Short mmCIF file of C-alpha atoms in Angstrom, two decimals:
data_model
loop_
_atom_site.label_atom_id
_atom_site.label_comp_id
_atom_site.label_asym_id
_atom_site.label_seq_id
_atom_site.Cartn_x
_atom_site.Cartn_y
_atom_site.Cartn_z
CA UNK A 1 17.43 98.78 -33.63
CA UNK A 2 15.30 95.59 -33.75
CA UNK A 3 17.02 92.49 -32.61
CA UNK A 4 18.47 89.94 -34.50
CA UNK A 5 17.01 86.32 -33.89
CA UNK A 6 18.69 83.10 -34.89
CA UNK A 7 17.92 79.54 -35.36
CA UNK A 8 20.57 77.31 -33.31
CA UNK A 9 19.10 73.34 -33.36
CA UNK A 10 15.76 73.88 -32.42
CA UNK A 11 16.22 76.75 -30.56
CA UNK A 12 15.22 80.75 -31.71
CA UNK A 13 17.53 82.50 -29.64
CA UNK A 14 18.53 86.52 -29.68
CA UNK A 15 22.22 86.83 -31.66
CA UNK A 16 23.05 89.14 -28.40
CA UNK A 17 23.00 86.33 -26.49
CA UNK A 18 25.42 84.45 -28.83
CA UNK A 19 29.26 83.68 -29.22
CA UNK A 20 31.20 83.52 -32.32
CA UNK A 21 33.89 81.26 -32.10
CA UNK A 22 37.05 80.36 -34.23
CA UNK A 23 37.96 76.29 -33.61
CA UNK A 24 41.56 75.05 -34.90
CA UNK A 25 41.66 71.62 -36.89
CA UNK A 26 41.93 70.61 -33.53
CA UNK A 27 38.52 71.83 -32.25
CA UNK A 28 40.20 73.83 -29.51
CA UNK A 29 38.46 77.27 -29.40
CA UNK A 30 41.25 79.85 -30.12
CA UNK A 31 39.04 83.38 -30.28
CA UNK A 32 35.41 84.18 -29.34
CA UNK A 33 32.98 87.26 -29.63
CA UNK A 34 29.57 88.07 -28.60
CA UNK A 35 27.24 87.18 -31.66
CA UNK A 36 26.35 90.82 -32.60
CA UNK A 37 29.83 91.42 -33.22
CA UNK A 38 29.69 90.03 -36.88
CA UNK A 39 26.43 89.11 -39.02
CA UNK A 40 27.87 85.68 -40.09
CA UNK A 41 30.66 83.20 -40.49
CA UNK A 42 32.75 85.19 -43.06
CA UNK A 43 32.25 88.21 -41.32
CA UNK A 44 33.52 86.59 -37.59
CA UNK A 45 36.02 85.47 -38.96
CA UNK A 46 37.38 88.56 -40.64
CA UNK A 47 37.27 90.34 -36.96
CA UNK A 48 38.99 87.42 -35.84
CA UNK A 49 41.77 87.42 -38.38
CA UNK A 50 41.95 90.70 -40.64
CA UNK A 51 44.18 89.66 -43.62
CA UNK A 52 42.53 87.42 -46.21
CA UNK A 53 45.79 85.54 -46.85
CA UNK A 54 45.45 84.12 -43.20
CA UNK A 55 41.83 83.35 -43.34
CA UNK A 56 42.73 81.64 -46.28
CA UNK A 57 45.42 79.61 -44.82
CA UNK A 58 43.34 78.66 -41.62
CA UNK A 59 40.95 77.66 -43.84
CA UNK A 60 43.00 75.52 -45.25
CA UNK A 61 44.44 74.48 -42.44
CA UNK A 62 40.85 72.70 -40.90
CA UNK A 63 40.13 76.40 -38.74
CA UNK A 64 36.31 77.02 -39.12
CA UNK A 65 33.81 79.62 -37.02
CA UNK A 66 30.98 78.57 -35.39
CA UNK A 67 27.69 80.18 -33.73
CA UNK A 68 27.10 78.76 -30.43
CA UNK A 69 24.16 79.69 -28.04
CA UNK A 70 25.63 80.46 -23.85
CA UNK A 71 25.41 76.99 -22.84
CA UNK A 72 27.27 75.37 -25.94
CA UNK A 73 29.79 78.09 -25.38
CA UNK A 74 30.06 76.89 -21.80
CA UNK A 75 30.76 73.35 -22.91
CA UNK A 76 32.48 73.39 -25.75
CA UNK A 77 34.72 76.91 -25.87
CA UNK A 78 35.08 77.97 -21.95
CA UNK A 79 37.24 74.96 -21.41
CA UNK A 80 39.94 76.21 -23.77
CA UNK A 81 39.67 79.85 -22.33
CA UNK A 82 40.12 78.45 -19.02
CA UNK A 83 42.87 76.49 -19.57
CA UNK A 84 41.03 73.36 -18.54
CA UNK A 85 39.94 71.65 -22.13
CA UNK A 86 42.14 68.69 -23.65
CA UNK A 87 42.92 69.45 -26.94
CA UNK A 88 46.07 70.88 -26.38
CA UNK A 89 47.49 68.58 -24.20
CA UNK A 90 46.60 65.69 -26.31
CA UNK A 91 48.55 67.95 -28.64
CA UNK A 92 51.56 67.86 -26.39
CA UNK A 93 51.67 64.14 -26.07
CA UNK A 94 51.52 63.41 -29.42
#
């Protein structure tokens, strides 16, 4: 199977090598999958929530999927995996 190259910035980068990843209105990163798991946006974010009635309502709700390369995934994502990121204790305070 040939591999699957993507444009990220200014960067070509394998979709292997890629994360999928499902921010609340919040920007905290809630679910994440390697980028060959899904072909696009839509199609992340089906394997991320099955039922079209909740897509719909994260949707709504300010939710969106985005394709980040390792080291954006390091910096932005790994911090709410880890437990270390801010957004939900900001959350908390308010």
């Amino acid at each position: 199977m040939p591999e699957l190259l993507v444009q990220i910035g200014d960067q070509t980068v394998s979709l292997r090598s890629c994360h999928w990843v499902l921010f609340g209105p919040n920007d905290c990163a809630y679910a994440s999958e390697y980028g060959d798991g899904a072909t696009g946006p839509e199609e992340a974010h089906k394997n991320f929530t099955p039922r079209q009635r909740d897509r719909d309502r994260q949707t709504k709700q300010g939710y969106h999927i985005e394709l980040l390369n390792k080291e954006q995934w390091r910096k932005q994502a790994g911090p709410c995996f880890y437990g270390t990121c801010q957004h939900k204790k900001l959350e908390a305070s308010a």
